[in-house]
Coordinates of C-alpha atoms and ligand atoms in Angstrom, one line a residue:
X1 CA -16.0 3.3 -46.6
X2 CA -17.6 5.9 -44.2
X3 CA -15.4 7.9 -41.9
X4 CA -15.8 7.6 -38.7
X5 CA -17.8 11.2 -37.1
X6 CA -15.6 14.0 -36.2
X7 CA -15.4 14.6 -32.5
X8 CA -13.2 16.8 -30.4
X9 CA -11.6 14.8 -27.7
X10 CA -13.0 13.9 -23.9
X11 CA -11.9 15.8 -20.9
X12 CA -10.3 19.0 -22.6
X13 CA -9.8 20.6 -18.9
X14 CA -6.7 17.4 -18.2
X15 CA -3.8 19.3 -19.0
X16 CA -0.2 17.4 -19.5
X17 CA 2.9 18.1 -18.7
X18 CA 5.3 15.1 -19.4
X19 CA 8.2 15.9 -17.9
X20 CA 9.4 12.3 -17.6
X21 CA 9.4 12.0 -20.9
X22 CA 10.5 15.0 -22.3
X23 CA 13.6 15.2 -19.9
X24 CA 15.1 11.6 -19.9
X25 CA 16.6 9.6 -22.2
X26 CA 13.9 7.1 -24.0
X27 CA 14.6 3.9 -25.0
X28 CA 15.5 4.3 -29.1
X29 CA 13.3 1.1 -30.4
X30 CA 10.0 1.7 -30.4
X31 CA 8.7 -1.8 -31.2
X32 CA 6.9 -3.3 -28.0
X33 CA 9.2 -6.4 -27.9
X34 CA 10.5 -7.9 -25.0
X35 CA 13.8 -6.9 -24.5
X36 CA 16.5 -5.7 -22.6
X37 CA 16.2 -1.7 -22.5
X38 CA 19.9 0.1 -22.1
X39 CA 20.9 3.4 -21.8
X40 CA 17.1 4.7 -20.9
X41 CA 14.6 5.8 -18.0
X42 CA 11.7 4.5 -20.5
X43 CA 10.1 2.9 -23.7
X44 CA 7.6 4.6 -25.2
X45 CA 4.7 1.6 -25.7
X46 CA 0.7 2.4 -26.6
X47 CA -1.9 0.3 -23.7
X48 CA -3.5 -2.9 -26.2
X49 CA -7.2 -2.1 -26.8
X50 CA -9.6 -4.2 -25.0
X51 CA -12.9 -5.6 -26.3
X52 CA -15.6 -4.3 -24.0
X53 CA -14.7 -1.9 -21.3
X54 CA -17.1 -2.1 -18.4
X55 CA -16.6 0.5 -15.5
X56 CA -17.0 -1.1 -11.7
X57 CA -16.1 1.9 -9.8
X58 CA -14.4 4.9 -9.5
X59 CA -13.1 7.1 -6.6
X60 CA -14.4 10.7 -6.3
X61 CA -11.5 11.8 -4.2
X62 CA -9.4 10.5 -6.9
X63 CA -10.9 12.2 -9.3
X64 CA -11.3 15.3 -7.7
X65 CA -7.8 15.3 -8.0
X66 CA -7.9 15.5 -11.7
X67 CA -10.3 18.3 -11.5
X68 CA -13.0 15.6 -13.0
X69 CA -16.8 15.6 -11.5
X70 CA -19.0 12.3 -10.8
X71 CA -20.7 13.0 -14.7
X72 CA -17.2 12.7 -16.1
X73 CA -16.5 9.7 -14.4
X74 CA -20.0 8.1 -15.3
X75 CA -18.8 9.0 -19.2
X76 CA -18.5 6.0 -21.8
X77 CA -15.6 8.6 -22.8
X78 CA -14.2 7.8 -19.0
X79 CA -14.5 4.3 -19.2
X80 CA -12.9 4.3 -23.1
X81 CA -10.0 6.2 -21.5
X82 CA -9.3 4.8 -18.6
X83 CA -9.5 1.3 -20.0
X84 CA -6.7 2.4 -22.5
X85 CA -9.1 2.4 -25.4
X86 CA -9.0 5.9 -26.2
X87 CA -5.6 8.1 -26.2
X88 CA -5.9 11.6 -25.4
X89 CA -4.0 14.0 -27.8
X90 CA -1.7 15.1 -25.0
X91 CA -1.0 11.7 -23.5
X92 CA 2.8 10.5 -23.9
X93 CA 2.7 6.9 -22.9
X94 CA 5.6 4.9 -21.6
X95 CA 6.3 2.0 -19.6
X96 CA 9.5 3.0 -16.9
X97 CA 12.3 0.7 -16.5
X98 CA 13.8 -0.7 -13.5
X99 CA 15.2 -3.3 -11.4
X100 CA 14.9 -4.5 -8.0
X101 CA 16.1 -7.0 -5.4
X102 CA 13.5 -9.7 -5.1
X103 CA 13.3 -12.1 -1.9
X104 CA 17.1 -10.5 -1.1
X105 CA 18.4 -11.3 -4.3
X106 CA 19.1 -9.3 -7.3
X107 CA 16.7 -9.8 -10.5
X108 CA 18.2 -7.6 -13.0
X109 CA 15.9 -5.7 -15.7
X110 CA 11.8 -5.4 -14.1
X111 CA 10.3 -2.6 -15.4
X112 CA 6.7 -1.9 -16.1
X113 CA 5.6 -5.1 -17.3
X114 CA 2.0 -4.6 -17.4
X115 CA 1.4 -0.9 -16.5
X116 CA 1.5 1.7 -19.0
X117 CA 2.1 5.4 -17.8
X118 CA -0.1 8.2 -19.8
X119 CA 1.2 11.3 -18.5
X120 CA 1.3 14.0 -16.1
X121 CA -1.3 15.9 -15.2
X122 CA -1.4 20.0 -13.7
X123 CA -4.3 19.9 -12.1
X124 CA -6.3 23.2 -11.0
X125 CA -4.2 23.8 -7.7
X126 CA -1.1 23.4 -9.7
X127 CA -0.6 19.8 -8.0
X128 CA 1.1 17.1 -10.3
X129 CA -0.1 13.6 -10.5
X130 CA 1.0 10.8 -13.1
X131 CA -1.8 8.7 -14.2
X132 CA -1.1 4.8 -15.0
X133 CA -3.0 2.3 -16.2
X134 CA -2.0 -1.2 -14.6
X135 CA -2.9 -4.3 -16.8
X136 CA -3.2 -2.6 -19.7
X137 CA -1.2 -4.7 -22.1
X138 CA 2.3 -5.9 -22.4
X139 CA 5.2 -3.6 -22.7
X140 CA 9.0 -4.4 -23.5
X141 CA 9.6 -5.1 -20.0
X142 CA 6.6 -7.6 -19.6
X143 CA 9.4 -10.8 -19.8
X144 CA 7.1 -14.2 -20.0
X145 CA 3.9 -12.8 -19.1
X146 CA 1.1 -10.9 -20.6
X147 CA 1.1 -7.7 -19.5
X148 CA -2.6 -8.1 -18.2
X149 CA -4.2 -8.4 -14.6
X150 CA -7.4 -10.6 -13.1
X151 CA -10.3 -8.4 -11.7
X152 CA -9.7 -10.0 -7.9
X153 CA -6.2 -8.4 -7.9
X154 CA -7.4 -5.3 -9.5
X155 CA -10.1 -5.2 -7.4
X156 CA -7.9 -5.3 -4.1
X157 CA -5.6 -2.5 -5.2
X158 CA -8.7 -0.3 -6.0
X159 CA -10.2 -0.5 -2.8
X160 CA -7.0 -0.8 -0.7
X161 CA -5.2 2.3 -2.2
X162 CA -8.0 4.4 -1.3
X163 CA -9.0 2.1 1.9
X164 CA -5.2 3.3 3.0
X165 CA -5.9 7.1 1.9
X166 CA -8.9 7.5 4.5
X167 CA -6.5 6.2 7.0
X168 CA -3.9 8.8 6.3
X169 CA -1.3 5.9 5.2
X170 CA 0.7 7.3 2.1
X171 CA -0.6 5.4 -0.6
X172 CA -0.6 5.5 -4.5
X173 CA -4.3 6.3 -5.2
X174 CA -6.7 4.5 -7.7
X175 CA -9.3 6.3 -9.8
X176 CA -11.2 3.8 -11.1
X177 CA -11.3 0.2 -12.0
X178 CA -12.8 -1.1 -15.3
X179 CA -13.3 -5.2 -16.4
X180 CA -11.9 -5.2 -19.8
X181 CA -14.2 -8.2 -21.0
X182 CA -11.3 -9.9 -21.9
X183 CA -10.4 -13.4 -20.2
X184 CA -7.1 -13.6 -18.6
X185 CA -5.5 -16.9 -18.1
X186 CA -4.1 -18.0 -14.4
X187 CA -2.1 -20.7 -12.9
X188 CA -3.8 -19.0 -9.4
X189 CA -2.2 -21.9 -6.9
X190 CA 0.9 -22.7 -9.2
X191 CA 0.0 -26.1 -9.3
X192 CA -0.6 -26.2 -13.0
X193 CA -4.3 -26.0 -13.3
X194 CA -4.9 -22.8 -15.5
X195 CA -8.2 -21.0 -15.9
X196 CA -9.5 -18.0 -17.4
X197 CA -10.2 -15.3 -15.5
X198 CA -12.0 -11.7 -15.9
X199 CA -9.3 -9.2 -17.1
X200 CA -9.0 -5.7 -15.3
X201 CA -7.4 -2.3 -15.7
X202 CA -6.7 0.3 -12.9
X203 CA -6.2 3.6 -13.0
X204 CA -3.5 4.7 -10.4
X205 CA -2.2 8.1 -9.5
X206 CA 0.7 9.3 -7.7
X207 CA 3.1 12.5 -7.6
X208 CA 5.6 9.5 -9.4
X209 CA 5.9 6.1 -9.5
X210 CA 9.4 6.2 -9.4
X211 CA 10.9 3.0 -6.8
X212 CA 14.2 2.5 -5.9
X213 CA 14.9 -0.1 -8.9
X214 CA 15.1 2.9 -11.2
X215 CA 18.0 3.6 -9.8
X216 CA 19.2 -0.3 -9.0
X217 CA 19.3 -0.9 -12.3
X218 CA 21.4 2.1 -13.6
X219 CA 24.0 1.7 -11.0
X220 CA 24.0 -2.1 -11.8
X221 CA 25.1 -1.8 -15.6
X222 CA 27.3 1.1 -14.8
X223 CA 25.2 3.9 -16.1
X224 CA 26.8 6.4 -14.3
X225 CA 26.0 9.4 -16.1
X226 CA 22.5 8.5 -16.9
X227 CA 21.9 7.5 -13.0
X228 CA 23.2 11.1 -12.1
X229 CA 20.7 12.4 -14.3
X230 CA 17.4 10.2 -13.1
X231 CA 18.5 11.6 -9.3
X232 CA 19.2 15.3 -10.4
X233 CA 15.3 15.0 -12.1
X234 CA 14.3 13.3 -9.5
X235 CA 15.4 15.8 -7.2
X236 CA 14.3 18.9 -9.0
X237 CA 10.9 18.2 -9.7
X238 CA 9.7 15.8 -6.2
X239 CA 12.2 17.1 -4.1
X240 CA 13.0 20.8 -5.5
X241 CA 13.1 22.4 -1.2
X242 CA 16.5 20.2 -0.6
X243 CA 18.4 22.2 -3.7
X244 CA 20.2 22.0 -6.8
X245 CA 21.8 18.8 -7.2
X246 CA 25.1 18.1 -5.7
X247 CA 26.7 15.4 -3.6
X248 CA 25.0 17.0 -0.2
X249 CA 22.0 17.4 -1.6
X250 CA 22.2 13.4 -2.9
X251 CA 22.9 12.7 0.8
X252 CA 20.5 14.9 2.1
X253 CA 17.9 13.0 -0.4
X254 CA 18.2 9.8 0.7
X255 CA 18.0 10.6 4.2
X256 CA 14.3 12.2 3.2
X257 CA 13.6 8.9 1.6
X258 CA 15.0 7.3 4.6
X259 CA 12.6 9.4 6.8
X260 CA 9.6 9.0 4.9
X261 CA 10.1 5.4 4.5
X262 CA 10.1 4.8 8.2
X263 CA 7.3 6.9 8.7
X264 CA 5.6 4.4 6.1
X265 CA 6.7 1.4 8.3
X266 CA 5.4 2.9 11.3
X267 CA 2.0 3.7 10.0
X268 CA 1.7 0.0 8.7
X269 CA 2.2 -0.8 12.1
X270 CA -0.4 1.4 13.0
X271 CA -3.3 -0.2 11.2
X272 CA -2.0 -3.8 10.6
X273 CA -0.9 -3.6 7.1
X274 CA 1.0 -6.6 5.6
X275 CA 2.8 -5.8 1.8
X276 CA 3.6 -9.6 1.5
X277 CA 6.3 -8.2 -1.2
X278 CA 8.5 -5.8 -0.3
X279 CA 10.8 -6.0 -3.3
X280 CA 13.2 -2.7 -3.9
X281 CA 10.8 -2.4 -6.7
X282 CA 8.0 -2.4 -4.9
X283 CA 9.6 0.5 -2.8
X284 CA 8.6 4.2 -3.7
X285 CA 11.1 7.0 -4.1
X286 CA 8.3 8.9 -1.9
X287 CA 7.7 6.6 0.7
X288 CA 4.5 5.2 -0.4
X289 CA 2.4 2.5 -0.3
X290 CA 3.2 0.6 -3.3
X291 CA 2.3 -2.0 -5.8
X292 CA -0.7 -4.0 -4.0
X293 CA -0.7 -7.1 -5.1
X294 CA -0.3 -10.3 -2.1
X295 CA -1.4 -8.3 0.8
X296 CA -3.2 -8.4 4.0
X297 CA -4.4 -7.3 7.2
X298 CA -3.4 -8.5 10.3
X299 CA -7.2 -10.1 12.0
X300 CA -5.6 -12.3 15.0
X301 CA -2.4 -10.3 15.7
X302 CA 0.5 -12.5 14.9
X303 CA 4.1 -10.7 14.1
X304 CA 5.0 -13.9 11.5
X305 CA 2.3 -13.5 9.8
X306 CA 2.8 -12.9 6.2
X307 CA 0.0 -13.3 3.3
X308 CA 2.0 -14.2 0.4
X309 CA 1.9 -18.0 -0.1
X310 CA 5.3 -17.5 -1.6
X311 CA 6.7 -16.3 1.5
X312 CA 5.3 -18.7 3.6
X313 CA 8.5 -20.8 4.4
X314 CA 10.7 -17.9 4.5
X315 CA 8.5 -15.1 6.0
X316 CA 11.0 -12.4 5.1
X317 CA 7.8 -10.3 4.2
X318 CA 6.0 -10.8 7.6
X319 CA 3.9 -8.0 9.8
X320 CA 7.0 -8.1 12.4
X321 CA 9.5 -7.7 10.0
X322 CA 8.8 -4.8 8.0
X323 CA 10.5 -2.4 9.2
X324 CA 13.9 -4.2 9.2
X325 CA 13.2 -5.0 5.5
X326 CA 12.8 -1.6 4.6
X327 CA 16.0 -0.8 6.4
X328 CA 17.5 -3.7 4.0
X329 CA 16.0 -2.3 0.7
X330 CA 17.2 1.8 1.8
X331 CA 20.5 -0.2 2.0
X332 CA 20.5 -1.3 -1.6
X333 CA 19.4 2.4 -2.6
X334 CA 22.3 3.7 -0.5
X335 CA 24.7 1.4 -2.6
X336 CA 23.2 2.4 -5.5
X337 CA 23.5 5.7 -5.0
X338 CA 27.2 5.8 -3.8
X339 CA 28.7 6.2 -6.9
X340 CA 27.1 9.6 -7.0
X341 CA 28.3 10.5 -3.9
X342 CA 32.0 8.7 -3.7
X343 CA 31.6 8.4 0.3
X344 CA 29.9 5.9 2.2
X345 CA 29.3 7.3 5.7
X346 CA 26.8 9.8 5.0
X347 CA 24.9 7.0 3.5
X348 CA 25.3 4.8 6.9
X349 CA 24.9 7.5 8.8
X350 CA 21.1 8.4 7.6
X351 CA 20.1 4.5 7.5
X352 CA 21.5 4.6 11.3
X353 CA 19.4 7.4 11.4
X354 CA 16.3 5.5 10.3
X355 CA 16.6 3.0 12.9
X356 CA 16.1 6.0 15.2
X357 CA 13.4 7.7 13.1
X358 CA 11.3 4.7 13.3
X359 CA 11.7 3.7 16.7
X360 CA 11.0 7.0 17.7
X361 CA 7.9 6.9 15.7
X362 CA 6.6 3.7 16.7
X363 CA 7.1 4.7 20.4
X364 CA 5.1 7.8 19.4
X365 CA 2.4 5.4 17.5
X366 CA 2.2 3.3 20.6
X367 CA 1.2 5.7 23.1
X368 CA -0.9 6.8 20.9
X369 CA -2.7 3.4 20.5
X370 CA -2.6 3.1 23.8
X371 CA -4.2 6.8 24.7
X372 CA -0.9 8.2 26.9
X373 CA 0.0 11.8 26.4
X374 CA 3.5 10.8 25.7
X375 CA 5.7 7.7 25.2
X376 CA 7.5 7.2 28.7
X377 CA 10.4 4.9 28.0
X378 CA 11.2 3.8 31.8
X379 CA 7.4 2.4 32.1
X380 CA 5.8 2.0 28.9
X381 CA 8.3 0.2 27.5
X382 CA 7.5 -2.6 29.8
X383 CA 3.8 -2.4 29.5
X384 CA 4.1 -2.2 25.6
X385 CA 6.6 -5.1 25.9
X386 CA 3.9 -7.5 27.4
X387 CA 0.9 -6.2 25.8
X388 CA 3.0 -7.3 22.7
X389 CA 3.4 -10.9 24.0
X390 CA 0.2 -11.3 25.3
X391 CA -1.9 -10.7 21.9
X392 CA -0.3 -13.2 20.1
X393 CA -0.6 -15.8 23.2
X394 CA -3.7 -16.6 21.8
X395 CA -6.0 -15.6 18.7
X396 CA -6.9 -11.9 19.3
X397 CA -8.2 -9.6 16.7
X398 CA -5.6 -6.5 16.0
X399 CA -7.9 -4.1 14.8
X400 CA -10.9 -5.0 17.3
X401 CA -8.6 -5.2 20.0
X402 CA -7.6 -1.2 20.1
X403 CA -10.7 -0.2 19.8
X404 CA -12.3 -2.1 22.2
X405 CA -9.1 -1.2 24.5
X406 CA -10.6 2.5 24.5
X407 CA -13.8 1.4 26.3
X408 CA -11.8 -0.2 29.4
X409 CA -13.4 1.8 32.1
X410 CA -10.3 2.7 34.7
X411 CA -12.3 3.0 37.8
X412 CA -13.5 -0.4 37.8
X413 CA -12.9 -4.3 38.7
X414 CA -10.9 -6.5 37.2
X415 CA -14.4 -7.8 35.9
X416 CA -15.6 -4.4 34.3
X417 CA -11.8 -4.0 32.6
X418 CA -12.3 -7.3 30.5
X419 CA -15.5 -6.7 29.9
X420 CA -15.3 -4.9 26.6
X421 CA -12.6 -7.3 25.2
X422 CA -14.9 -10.6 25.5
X423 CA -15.4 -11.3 21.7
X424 CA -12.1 -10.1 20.4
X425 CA -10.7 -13.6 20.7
X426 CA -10.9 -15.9 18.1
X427 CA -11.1 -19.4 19.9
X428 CA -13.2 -19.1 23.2
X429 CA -11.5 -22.8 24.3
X430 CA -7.7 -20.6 24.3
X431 CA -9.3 -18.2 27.3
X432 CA -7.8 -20.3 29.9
X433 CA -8.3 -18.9 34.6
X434 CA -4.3 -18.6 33.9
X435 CA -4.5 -16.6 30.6
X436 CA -7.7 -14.3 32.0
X437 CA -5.3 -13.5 34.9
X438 CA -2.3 -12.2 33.3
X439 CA -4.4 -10.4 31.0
X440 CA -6.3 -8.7 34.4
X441 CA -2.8 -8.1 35.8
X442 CA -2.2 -6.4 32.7
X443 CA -5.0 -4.3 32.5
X444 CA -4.5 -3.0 36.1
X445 CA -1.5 -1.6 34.9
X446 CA -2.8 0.1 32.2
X447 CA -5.1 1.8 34.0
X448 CA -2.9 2.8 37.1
X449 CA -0.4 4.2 34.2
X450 CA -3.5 6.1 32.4
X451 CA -4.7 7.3 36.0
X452 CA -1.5 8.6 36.1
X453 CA -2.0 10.9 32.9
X454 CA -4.8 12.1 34.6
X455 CA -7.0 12.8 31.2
X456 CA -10.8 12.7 31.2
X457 CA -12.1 9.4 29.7
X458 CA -13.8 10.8 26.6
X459 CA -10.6 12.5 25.4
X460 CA -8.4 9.2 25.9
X461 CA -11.0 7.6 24.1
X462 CA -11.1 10.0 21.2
X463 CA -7.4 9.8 20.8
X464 CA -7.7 6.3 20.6
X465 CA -10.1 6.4 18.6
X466 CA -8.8 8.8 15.8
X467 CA -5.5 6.5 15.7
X468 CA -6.7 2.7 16.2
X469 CA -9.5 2.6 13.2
X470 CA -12.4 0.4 13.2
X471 CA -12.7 -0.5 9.2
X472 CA -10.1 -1.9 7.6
X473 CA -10.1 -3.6 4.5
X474 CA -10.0 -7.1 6.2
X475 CA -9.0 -9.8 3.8
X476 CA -12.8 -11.2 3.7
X477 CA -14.3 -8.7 3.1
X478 CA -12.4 -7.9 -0.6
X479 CA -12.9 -11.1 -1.7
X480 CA -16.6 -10.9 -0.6
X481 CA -16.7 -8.2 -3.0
X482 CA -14.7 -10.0 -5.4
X483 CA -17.3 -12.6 -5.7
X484 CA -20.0 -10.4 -6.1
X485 CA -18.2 -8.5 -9.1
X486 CA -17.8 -12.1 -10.3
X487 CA -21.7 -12.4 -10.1
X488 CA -22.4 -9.1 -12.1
X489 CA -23.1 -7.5 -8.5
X490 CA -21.0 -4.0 -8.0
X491 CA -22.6 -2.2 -5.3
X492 CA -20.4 -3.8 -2.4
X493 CA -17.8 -2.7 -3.9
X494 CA -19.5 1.0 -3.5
X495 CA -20.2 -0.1 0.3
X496 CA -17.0 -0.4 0.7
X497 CA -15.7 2.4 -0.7
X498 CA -17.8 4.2 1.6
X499 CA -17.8 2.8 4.6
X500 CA -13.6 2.9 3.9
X501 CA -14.2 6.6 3.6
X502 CA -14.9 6.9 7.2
X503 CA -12.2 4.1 9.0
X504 CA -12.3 5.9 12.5
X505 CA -16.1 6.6 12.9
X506 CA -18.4 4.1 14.5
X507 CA -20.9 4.0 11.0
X508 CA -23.5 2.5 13.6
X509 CA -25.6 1.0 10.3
X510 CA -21.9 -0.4 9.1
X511 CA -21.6 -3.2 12.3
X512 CA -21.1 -5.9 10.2
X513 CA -18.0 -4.5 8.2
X514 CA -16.3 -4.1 11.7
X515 CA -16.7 -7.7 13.0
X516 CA -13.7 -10.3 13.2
X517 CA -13.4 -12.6 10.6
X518 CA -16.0 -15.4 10.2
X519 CA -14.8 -19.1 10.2
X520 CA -15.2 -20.0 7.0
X521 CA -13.1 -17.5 6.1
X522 CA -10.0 -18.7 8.0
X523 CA -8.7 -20.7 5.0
X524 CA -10.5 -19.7 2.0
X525 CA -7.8 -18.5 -0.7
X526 CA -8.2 -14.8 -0.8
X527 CA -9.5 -14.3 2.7
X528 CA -6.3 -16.1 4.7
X529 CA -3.5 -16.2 1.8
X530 CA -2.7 -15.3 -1.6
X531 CA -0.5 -15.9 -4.2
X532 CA 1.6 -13.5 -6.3
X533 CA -0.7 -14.7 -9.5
X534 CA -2.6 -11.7 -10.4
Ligands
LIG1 P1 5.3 -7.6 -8.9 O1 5.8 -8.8 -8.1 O2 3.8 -7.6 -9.1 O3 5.8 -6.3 -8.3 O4 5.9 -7.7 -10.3 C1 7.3 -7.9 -10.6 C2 7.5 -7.6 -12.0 O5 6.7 -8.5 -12.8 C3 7.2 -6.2 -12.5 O6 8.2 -5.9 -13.4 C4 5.8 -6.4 -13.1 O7 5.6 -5.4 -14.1 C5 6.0 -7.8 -13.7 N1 4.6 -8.4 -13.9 C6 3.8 -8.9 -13.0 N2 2.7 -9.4 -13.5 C7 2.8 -9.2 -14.9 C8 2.0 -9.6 -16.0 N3 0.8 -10.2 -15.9 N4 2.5 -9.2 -17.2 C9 3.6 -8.6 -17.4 N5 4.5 -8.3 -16.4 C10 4.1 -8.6 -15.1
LIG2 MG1 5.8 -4.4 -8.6

């Protein structure tokens, strides 16, 4: 038999440094069964090979971050590795285990079921970034399912991660996305019709993908000692300005993850972001966007809406509620992390303070929206108030809506105000003589308060501008792309990426990317609601 050539392996310049691994306690059995993993952060489990790795697209940003060019990336060595294929030498790979409240109730042992962590990478500036491969094979925490993940989900957490970058939204980032050439098998609608579907592996990065179910699940089986020591790693290597670990510093921890968590919320509100599952686990340690699987953008701006079909008769997930939901999960970290602490009103104490953070926030968000120098509670409270019940009155694009807001000349009629809104409305019947005139009413308002900030229409309008973008990743417009991978076709997902890399700038040759969403698209699966199935 002839041995395979000698080669040295790809990408020398990735350096490792597994400190998850090499500092927590790893699950003892080594066979990838599905289990019940006790006593341990981890299981060390190798991604499953797939059978013809094909690269759709990768993220230069993202892989700036690793220090690796646009030729490294083009590489069949890059689409061996990323596809889990090919292990590099220094690669320590591990699926984490967790827990998490799901829907408001508790679901015990989670874990990585279908993403495999590689390692830790130093990159040249000294910044640290974990790499992870989701859908790369099952794992012991993969319970009934097979540890793999359809292109049209892959494909949506690709371009949404780095969509959400561009519009300075923490986010977990995505390097690249490869098809496997494997066939995955879905259940898509749950209503037991099966087919097989194009299998895909993402590359994610982030300083950690540690979520608040790492810690659920220790304090749940009463591993005391071992959730001590996830928080005191934890703290040292993501959090190493608050100090060494004690019970202050614990407090003083959670109320970070309490700040940057309500900066999160408020910059969903910003751009219209739905999760659709905000499950503990699906909450990051670092308050960042997280886990993208049933999501969506807000087109006509309606507070219940939520796009997970699963959440359709509860809508505990919806737009309006997020921020009260992530209040609810911080509370299930706080309880979790009591026993480290042994005193609960520091704990309610910084989720009161959340409550303030975010309000604070999305006041500051608001004006900013809206163009004001500063949040003035006494008046624009009021005028946020109504604006607020008059866009979901009838059908009116979120997104379109803002920016055409900034083009509302002040000096002008009633006439010349509405002017720029006319096709930001979904239904032309809804414009009714009584809805035009509230909405007049309104804008006269507006404008008298603006007036009263007394700044020169370009800046209001570049402040609007940098805040209220005008590409978003609207729900059409992935699964357009999804249907052209489908077809062989990868270059919208490139027109994407690039138009995404610019959300705020008007990309005059881009127009159509900007436009509400086209009828047919109102109830196409994909485009108006999804399902967890991915
Ligand atoms: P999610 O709702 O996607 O956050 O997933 C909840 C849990 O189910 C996590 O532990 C996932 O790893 C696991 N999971 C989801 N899809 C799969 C799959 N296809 N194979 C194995 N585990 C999965
Ligand atoms: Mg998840």
């Amino acid at each position: 038999m002839s041995r395979p050539p000698q080669t040295s392996p790809p990408f020398p310049s990735l350096t490792f440094d597994n400190r998850f691994t090499r500092e927590l306690p790893a699950d003892p059995i080594e066979t990838n069964s599905r289990r019940q993993v006790v006593k341990a952060c981890f299981s060390r489990v190798r991604p499953q090979p797939v059978s013809a790795p094909r690269l759709v697209a990768f993220s230069r940003e993202a892989a700036g971050l690793l220090d690796l060019t646009e030729a490294d990336c083009r590489s069949e060595a890059f689409t061996q590795v990323f596809s889990g294929n090919q292990l590099l030498p220094a690669m320590d790979p591990y699926a984490a285990c967790y827990g998490g409240h799901q829907f408001g109730n508790w679901a015990g042992q989670l874990g990585d079921g279908r993403a495999i962590n590689l390692g830790e990478i130093v990159n040249q500036q000294g910044e640290r970034w974990t790499l992870q491969l989701k859908g790369a094979g099952p794992t012991p925490y993969s319970r009934n399912a097979d540890g793999r993940a359809v292109l049209r989900s892959s494909l949506r957490e690709f371009l949404c991660s780095e969509a959400m970058f561009h519009l300075g939204v923490p986010t977990t980032r995505a390097l690249s996305l490869i098809l496997t050439g494997d066939p995955v098998e879905r259940d898509m609608f749950y209503d037991g019709h099966p087919e097989e579907e194009p299998g895909a592996v993402v590359c994610r990065l982030a300083p950690t993908f540690v979520r608040f179910g790492n810690f659920e699940i220790l304090a749940a089986r009463g591993e005391i000692a071992l959730l001590q020591q996830l928080a005191d790693f934890t703290i040292r290597t993501g959090f190493p300005h608050l100090g060494e670990p004690s019970p202050a510093v614990y407090v003083r921890w959670f109320a970070e993850i309490c700040r940057s968590t309500a900066e999160l919320m408020v910059h969903w509100m910003r751009v219209g972001f739905v999760h659709g599952v905000m499950n503990t686990d699906n909450m990051s340690i670092h308050g960042l966007t997280i886990d993208y699987g049933p999501y969506g953008w807000l087109e006509d701006y309606d507070p219940t809406w939520t796009p997970n079909t699963t959440d359709a008769q509860g809508r505990r997930y919806c737009y309006g509620r997020q921020a009260q939901i992530a209040h609810w999960n911080l509370a299930q970290l706080a309880n979790a992390l009591y026993p480290l602490i042994g005193d609960t009103a520091p704990l309610e104490q910084a989720l009161r303070d959340y409550s303030l953070y975010f309000e604070q926030g999305w006041q500051t968000m608001m004006a900013g929206k809206l163009g004001l120098i500063a949040f003035e509670p006494a008046t624009d409270r009021p005028l946020v108030d109504d604006l607020l019940r008059l866009l979901p009155e009838i059908e009116t694009d979120m997104t379109l809506f803002f920016r055409r807001l900034a083009l509302t000349p002040l000096q002008a009629s009633a006439e010349d105000r509405m002017a720029p809104l006319v096709d930001v409305f979904y239904r032309p019947e809804q414009l009714t003589a009584a809805w035009r005139e509230r909405w007049i009413d309104w804008l006269a308002r507006y404008a008298a308060r603006l007036n009263r900030d007394n700044q020169p229409e370009a800046v209001r309008r570049a402040r609007m501008n940098a805040v209220n973008p005008k590409y978003v990743l609207r729900n059409y417009l992935a699964q357009l792309a999804i249907d052209k991978v489908m077809e062989g076709e990868y270059s919208l997902v490139e027109e994407l990426l690039e138009v995404l890399r610019h959300p705020y700038d008007e990309q005059s040759d881009k127009e159509q990317f900007a436009e509400k969403r086209p009828e047919w698209a109102r109830h196409r699966a994909g485009c108006s609601m999804l399902s967890c199935s991915s």
